[in-house]
Amino acid sequence: MRALSELEGCVLGILWKRGARSAYAVRREMLDSPSTHWSGSAGAIYPLLERLRKREWVRSRTASQGDRESTVYGITRAGRERLLAWIEPPFEPDVVSIAMDPLRTRVHFLGALPPARRRAFLRQARAELVRHLEELASEPVTDEFDRQALRGGLRVTRARIAWLDELL
Amino acid sequence: MRALSELEGCVLGILWKRGARSAYAVRREMLDSPSTHWSGSAGAIYPLLERLRKREWVRSRTASQGDRESTVYGITRAGRERLLAWIEPPFEPDVVSIAMDPLRTRVHFLGALPPARRRAFLRQARAELVRHLEELASEPVTDEFDRQALRGGLRVTRARIAWLDELL
DNA sequence: ACAGCCATGTAATCGGTTACATGATTGG
DNA sequence: CCAATCATGTAACCGATTACATGGCTGT
C-alpha cells in the first residue's frame, strides 16, 4: 500500500488534531499557513477528501448550518493508524533530505550577474527574509506542537539570513 | 509573459553555466544532486527542453558521438536574458517564504504519538539528519558559487539538527 | 558474444493549479 | 437592498512521475 503524500498526511493530521471539519475549513488552515507551499486550492482538497473517504480513512456526513449544506469529514480508526504510520519512521528519503530552496538554487547561477547586481540580489533577499522572519515570529500559536514546529521554521529562516550575511 | 518555473530556471542555468548539453547530461546533474527534489526524471526534462526551444530560449543541434545520435541544447541570448530575470528580484513570494519541511509538518501532529514514540521519532530524525549532513559536507565542489550554495544547505541542515536537539 | 548498463526518448497516469459556477451570508 | 465576500464545489489544463521501448556501448 502506497505511502501517504505530504498533503494527504497533513489533511488527516488536521482532521485528527482539530476534529471533524468541512473541506473548506481544512482549506482555511492551509490558506492561513505562513508557507506558500500549502496553497489549499479547492481543486486539491475536495477530490483528496473524496479519495480518503473511498479508502475509509475518513467518513463523511452532511451537516447544515442555517440554509447552507456541507459535507463534514471525520477521521476513522483506520485513518488514525495511517496517520501514525505516516508520521513515524521509517522515513522516506525526502523527509530528511534537504528541501529545495529557490534562493539556494539561484545562488548556483549568481555568476551570471555582474558583482553589483549580485550584491543587490543578496541585500534584497536578506531584507525579504528578515520581513518573513518577523511575520513568522508574530504568528499566534497556542498548541505546544505547533509552537515547536514554528521554532523549527524560525531556526531555518535565521540560518538562511546568516548564510546571506556570510555571502555579503 | 509567465515567470519561469524552478525547473525551467535551473535547466537554463545549467546550460548557461556548463555549456551546451544533451537532455541526458542535464538530467545527470540533477540525478547527482544531493536533494531528492531534483528528480531529473526523463519525462520532465525532455519535454521541458522542447518547450524552451519553441520559445527560442535554447536552440538545438543534432550531434553524433560514434554511432549514437543525440540532440544538444545551448542557451540563446534571449534565454540568458530570461535566466537573469528569473534569478534577480523582484522575487515571487515562494522564493523567500519558508519551504515545506516534512519533518516540521510531522511535528505539528506529534501529539498523536505516545511520549516514548515521540522521542524515538526525534532521535531517528536527528540521526538521519546527521548522516545527511555528512553526505552534504563531503560533496565535491570546485565552483565558487556552488560552494556558496552548499554552505547554505549545510547551515539549514545544522539548524534542523539544533532544532531537534532543542525538542529532545 | 552476450549480459548489463548507458543513452535517448515516449506514453499513460496522476495530482495540483487555475478558472469557473452557484448560491448563501454579511456589511454598509 | 445591493455589492462584496464566504462557502461549496466542478472542470479543464498542465506539468511531473512512472513505466515502458529501443538501441548503442562495454566489460568479461
PDB file of C-alpha atoms in Angstrom, chain B:
ATOM      1  CA  MET B   1       4.829  36.574 -20.023  1.00  0.00           C
ATOM      2  CA  ARG B   2       4.798  33.983 -17.259  1.00  0.00           C
ATOM      3  CA  ALA B   3       7.739  33.563 -14.918  1.00  0.00           C
ATOM      4  CA  LEU B   4       9.988  30.569 -15.295  1.00  0.00           C
ATOM      5  CA  SER B   5       9.348  27.626 -13.029  1.00  0.00           C
ATOM      6  CA  GLU B   6      12.150  26.497 -10.718  1.00  0.00           C
ATOM      7  CA  LEU B   7      12.895  23.587 -13.006  1.00  0.00           C
ATOM      8  CA  GLU B   8      12.974  25.743 -16.127  1.00  0.00           C
ATOM      9  CA  GLY B   9      15.239  28.307 -14.484  1.00  0.00           C
ATOM     10  CA  CYS B  10      17.531  25.605 -13.204  1.00  0.00           C
ATOM     11  CA  VAL B  11      17.831  23.938 -16.613  1.00  0.00           C
ATOM     12  CA  LEU B  12      18.567  27.273 -18.287  1.00  0.00           C
ATOM     13  CA  GLY B  13      21.136  27.937 -15.558  1.00  0.00           C
ATOM     14  CA  ILE B  14      22.872  24.628 -16.159  1.00  0.00           C
ATOM     15  CA  LEU B  15      23.049  25.275 -19.893  1.00  0.00           C
ATOM     16  CA  TRP B  16      24.480  28.723 -19.211  1.00  0.00           C
ATOM     17  CA  LYS B  17      26.969  27.544 -16.597  1.00  0.00           C
ATOM     18  CA  ARG B  18      28.222  24.283 -18.052  1.00  0.00           C
ATOM     19  CA  GLY B  19      27.678  24.985 -21.732  1.00  0.00           C
ATOM     20  CA  ALA B  20      25.590  23.212 -24.374  1.00  0.00           C
ATOM     21  CA  ARG B  21      24.489  19.746 -23.367  1.00  0.00           C
ATOM     22  CA  SER B  22      22.173  16.882 -24.193  1.00  0.00           C
ATOM     23  CA  ALA B  23      18.991  16.401 -22.221  1.00  0.00           C
ATOM     24  CA  TYR B  24      20.587  13.379 -20.611  1.00  0.00           C
ATOM     25  CA  ALA B  25      23.598  15.387 -19.440  1.00  0.00           C
ATOM     26  CA  VAL B  26      21.233  17.917 -17.846  1.00  0.00           C
ATOM     27  CA  ARG B  27      19.426  15.045 -16.174  1.00  0.00           C
ATOM     28  CA  ARG B  28      22.692  13.687 -14.795  1.00  0.00           C
ATOM     29  CA  GLU B  29      23.415  16.938 -12.966  1.00  0.00           C
ATOM     30  CA  MET B  30      20.052  16.692 -11.257  1.00  0.00           C
ATOM     31  CA  LEU B  31      20.290  12.980 -10.550  1.00  0.00           C
ATOM     32  CA  ASP B  32      23.655  13.656  -8.901  1.00  0.00           C
ATOM     33  CA  SER B  33      22.238  16.455  -6.742  1.00  0.00           C
ATOM     34  CA  PRO B  34      22.079  15.631  -3.021  1.00  0.00           C
ATOM     35  CA  SER B  35      18.484  16.846  -2.782  1.00  0.00           C
ATOM     36  CA  THR B  36      15.727  14.398  -3.649  1.00  0.00           C
ATOM     37  CA  HIS B  37      13.729  17.303  -5.014  1.00  0.00           C
ATOM     38  CA  TRP B  38      15.611  17.341  -8.294  1.00  0.00           C
ATOM     39  CA  SER B  39      14.406  14.021  -9.556  1.00  0.00           C
ATOM     40  CA  GLY B  40      15.670  14.593 -13.073  1.00  0.00           C
ATOM     41  CA  SER B  41      13.046  12.273 -14.473  1.00  0.00           C
ATOM     42  CA  ALA B  42      13.190  11.878 -18.223  1.00  0.00           C
ATOM     43  CA  GLY B  43       9.536  12.699 -18.676  1.00  0.00           C
ATOM     44  CA  ALA B  44      10.193  16.113 -17.144  1.00  0.00           C
ATOM     45  CA  ILE B  45      13.441  17.124 -18.844  1.00  0.00           C
ATOM     46  CA  TYR B  46      12.907  16.116 -22.465  1.00  0.00           C
ATOM     47  CA  PRO B  47       9.540  17.853 -22.935  1.00  0.00           C
ATOM     48  CA  LEU B  48      10.778  20.862 -20.955  1.00  0.00           C
ATOM     49  CA  LEU B  49      13.747  21.388 -23.265  1.00  0.00           C
ATOM     50  CA  GLU B  50      11.430  21.163 -26.269  1.00  0.00           C
ATOM     51  CA  ARG B  51       9.213  23.825 -24.702  1.00  0.00           C
ATOM     52  CA  LEU B  52      12.229  26.069 -24.141  1.00  0.00           C
ATOM     53  CA  ARG B  53      13.282  25.522 -27.739  1.00  0.00           C
ATOM     54  CA  LYS B  54       9.880  26.573 -29.058  1.00  0.00           C
ATOM     55  CA  ARG B  55      10.199  29.798 -27.069  1.00  0.00           C
ATOM     56  CA  GLU B  56      13.708  30.208 -28.503  1.00  0.00           C
ATOM     57  CA  TRP B  57      15.453  30.366 -25.144  1.00  0.00           C
ATOM     58  CA  VAL B  58      17.545  27.414 -26.207  1.00  0.00           C
ATOM     59  CA  ARG B  59      18.473  26.117 -29.635  1.00  0.00           C
ATOM     60  CA  SER B  60      19.207  22.546 -30.551  1.00  0.00           C
ATOM     61  CA  ARG B  61      21.530  20.792 -32.932  1.00  0.00           C
ATOM     62  CA  THR B  62      21.944  17.119 -33.543  1.00  0.00           C
ATOM     63  CA  ALA B  63      25.318  15.733 -32.623  1.00  0.00           C
ATOM     64  CA  SER B  64      26.661  12.240 -33.008  1.00  0.00           C
ATOM     65  CA  GLN B  65      29.260  10.505 -30.966  1.00  0.00           C
ATOM     66  CA  GLY B  66      30.271   7.246 -32.551  1.00  0.00           C
ATOM     67  CA  ASP B  67      27.141   5.622 -33.881  1.00  0.00           C
ATOM     68  CA  ARG B  68      24.763   7.327 -31.487  1.00  0.00           C
ATOM     69  CA  GLU B  69      22.825  10.479 -32.285  1.00  0.00           C
ATOM     70  CA  SER B  70      21.586  12.972 -29.771  1.00  0.00           C
ATOM     71  CA  THR B  71      20.153  16.446 -29.510  1.00  0.00           C
ATOM     72  CA  VAL B  72      22.383  19.045 -27.887  1.00  0.00           C
ATOM     73  CA  TYR B  73      20.789  22.169 -26.441  1.00  0.00           C
ATOM     74  CA  GLY B  74      22.524  25.512 -25.994  1.00  0.00           C
ATOM     75  CA  ILE B  75      21.188  28.678 -24.383  1.00  0.00           C
ATOM     76  CA  THR B  76      20.392  31.647 -26.640  1.00  0.00           C
ATOM     77  CA  ARG B  77      20.813  35.356 -25.962  1.00  0.00           C
ATOM     78  CA  ALA B  78      17.087  35.607 -25.209  1.00  0.00           C
ATOM     79  CA  GLY B  79      17.496  32.622 -22.908  1.00  0.00           C
ATOM     80  CA  ARG B  80      20.286  34.354 -20.974  1.00  0.00           C
ATOM     81  CA  GLU B  81      18.064  37.384 -20.515  1.00  0.00           C
ATOM     82  CA  ARG B  82      15.265  35.197 -19.200  1.00  0.00           C
ATOM     83  CA  LEU B  83      17.721  33.479 -16.888  1.00  0.00           C
ATOM     84  CA  LEU B  84      18.827  36.791 -15.379  1.00  0.00           C
ATOM     85  CA  ALA B  85      15.232  37.904 -14.940  1.00  0.00           C
ATOM     86  CA  TRP B  86      14.493  34.618 -13.174  1.00  0.00           C
ATOM     87  CA  ILE B  87      17.460  34.956 -10.818  1.00  0.00           C
ATOM     88  CA  GLU B  88      17.083  38.599  -9.850  1.00  0.00           C
ATOM     89  CA  PRO B  89      14.481  40.447  -7.819  1.00  0.00           C
ATOM     90  CA  PRO B  90      11.611  41.069  -7.759  1.00  0.00           C
ATOM     91  CA  PHE B  91      11.146  37.644  -6.155  1.00  0.00           C
ATOM     92  CA  GLU B  92       7.999  35.589  -6.291  1.00  0.00           C
ATOM     93  CA  PRO B  93       6.664  35.011  -2.750  1.00  0.00           C
ATOM     94  CA  ASP B  94       7.784  31.387  -2.627  1.00  0.00           C
ATOM     95  CA  VAL B  95      11.427  32.330  -3.285  1.00  0.00           C
ATOM     96  CA  VAL B  96      11.695  33.803   0.194  1.00  0.00           C
ATOM     97  CA  SER B  97       8.849  32.059   2.005  1.00  0.00           C
ATOM     98  CA  ILE B  98       9.877  29.168   4.176  1.00  0.00           C
ATOM     99  CA  ALA B  99       9.992  25.892   2.292  1.00  0.00           C
ATOM    100  CA  MET B 100       7.819  22.930   3.089  1.00  0.00           C
ATOM    101  CA  ASP B 101       9.677  20.696   5.537  1.00  0.00           C
ATOM    102  CA  PRO B 102       8.269  17.190   6.019  1.00  0.00           C
ATOM    103  CA  LEU B 103       9.804  16.909   9.487  1.00  0.00           C
ATOM    104  CA  ARG B 104       8.257  20.167  10.577  1.00  0.00           C
ATOM    105  CA  THR B 105       4.886  19.100   9.193  1.00  0.00           C
ATOM    106  CA  ARG B 106       5.049  15.880  11.181  1.00  0.00           C
ATOM    107  CA  VAL B 107       5.974  17.713  14.383  1.00  0.00           C
ATOM    108  CA  HIS B 108       2.648  19.540  14.182  1.00  0.00           C
ATOM    109  CA  PHE B 109       0.973  16.160  14.716  1.00  0.00           C
ATOM    110  CA  LEU B 110       3.475  14.619  17.110  1.00  0.00           C
ATOM    111  CA  GLY B 111       0.838  14.752  19.827  1.00  0.00           C
ATOM    112  CA  ALA B 112      -0.769  11.761  18.166  1.00  0.00           C
ATOM    113  CA  LEU B 113       2.107   9.610  19.416  1.00  0.00           C
ATOM    114  CA  PRO B 114       2.742   8.466  23.000  1.00  0.00           C
ATOM    115  CA  PRO B 115       5.816  10.197  24.500  1.00  0.00           C
ATOM    116  CA  ALA B 116       8.203   7.263  24.074  1.00  0.00           C
ATOM    117  CA  ARG B 117       7.473   7.108  20.356  1.00  0.00           C
ATOM    118  CA  ARG B 118       7.853  10.865  20.103  1.00  0.00           C
ATOM    119  CA  ARG B 119      11.370  10.586  21.429  1.00  0.00           C
ATOM    120  CA  ALA B 120      12.066   7.721  19.031  1.00  0.00           C
ATOM    121  CA  PHE B 121      10.852   9.945  16.202  1.00  0.00           C
ATOM    122  CA  LEU B 122      13.167  12.793  17.223  1.00  0.00           C
ATOM    123  CA  ARG B 123      16.172  10.543  17.756  1.00  0.00           C
ATOM    124  CA  GLN B 124      15.722   8.782  14.439  1.00  0.00           C
ATOM    125  CA  ALA B 125      15.197  12.041  12.576  1.00  0.00           C
ATOM    126  CA  ARG B 126      18.280  13.544  14.187  1.00  0.00           C
ATOM    127  CA  ALA B 127      20.424  10.536  13.307  1.00  0.00           C
ATOM    128  CA  GLU B 128      19.342  10.649   9.679  1.00  0.00           C
ATOM    129  CA  LEU B 129      19.920  14.393   9.511  1.00  0.00           C
ATOM    130  CA  VAL B 130      23.451  13.960  10.819  1.00  0.00           C
ATOM    131  CA  ARG B 131      24.110  11.317   8.197  1.00  0.00           C
ATOM    132  CA  HIS B 132      22.676  13.641   5.567  1.00  0.00           C
ATOM    133  CA  LEU B 133      24.862  16.487   6.816  1.00  0.00           C
ATOM    134  CA  GLU B 134      27.974  14.362   6.411  1.00  0.00           C
ATOM    135  CA  GLU B 135      26.895  13.435   2.911  1.00  0.00           C
ATOM    136  CA  LEU B 136      26.456  17.100   2.047  1.00  0.00           C
ATOM    137  CA  ALA B 137      29.766  18.071   3.644  1.00  0.00           C
ATOM    138  CA  SER B 138      31.645  15.503   1.589  1.00  0.00           C
ATOM    139  CA  GLU B 139      30.154  16.770  -1.661  1.00  0.00           C
ATOM    140  CA  PRO B 140      32.974  17.529  -4.114  1.00  0.00           C
ATOM    141  CA  VAL B 141      32.663  21.153  -5.255  1.00  0.00           C
ATOM    142  CA  THR B 142      35.049  23.310  -7.234  1.00  0.00           C
ATOM    143  CA  ASP B 143      32.903  26.192  -8.464  1.00  0.00           C
ATOM    144  CA  GLU B 144      32.779  29.165  -6.085  1.00  0.00           C
ATOM    145  CA  PHE B 145      29.027  29.708  -6.336  1.00  0.00           C
ATOM    146  CA  ASP B 146      28.266  26.028  -5.942  1.00  0.00           C
ATOM    147  CA  ARG B 147      30.320  26.145  -2.756  1.00  0.00           C
ATOM    148  CA  GLN B 148      28.416  29.173  -1.500  1.00  0.00           C
ATOM    149  CA  ALA B 149      25.127  27.425  -2.226  1.00  0.00           C
ATOM    150  CA  LEU B 150      26.347  24.316  -0.446  1.00  0.00           C
ATOM    151  CA  ARG B 151      27.200  26.389   2.613  1.00  0.00           C
ATOM    152  CA  GLY B 152      23.574  27.460   2.703  1.00  0.00           C
ATOM    153  CA  GLY B 153      22.477  23.846   2.624  1.00  0.00           C
ATOM    154  CA  LEU B 154      24.832  22.987   5.471  1.00  0.00           C
ATOM    155  CA  ARG B 155      23.626  25.882   7.592  1.00  0.00           C
ATOM    156  CA  VAL B 156      19.985  24.928   7.097  1.00  0.00           C
ATOM    157  CA  THR B 157      20.676  21.287   7.888  1.00  0.00           C
ATOM    158  CA  ARG B 158      22.582  22.197  11.046  1.00  0.00           C
ATOM    159  CA  ALA B 159      19.675  24.428  12.033  1.00  0.00           C
ATOM    160  CA  ARG B 160      17.295  21.489  11.673  1.00  0.00           C
ATOM    161  CA  ILE B 161      19.567  19.334  13.844  1.00  0.00           C
ATOM    162  CA  ALA B 162      19.827  22.028  16.506  1.00  0.00           C
ATOM    163  CA  TRP B 163      16.047  22.311  16.437  1.00  0.00           C
ATOM    164  CA  LEU B 164      15.625  18.587  17.101  1.00  0.00           C
ATOM    165  CA  ASP B 165      18.180  18.832  19.910  1.00  0.00           C
ATOM    166  CA  GLU B 166      16.083  21.543  21.463  1.00  0.00           C
ATOM    167  CA  LEU B 167      12.987  19.360  21.260  1.00  0.00           C
ATOM    168  CA  LEU B 168      14.715  16.311  22.738  1.00  0.00           C
TER     169      LEU B 168
END
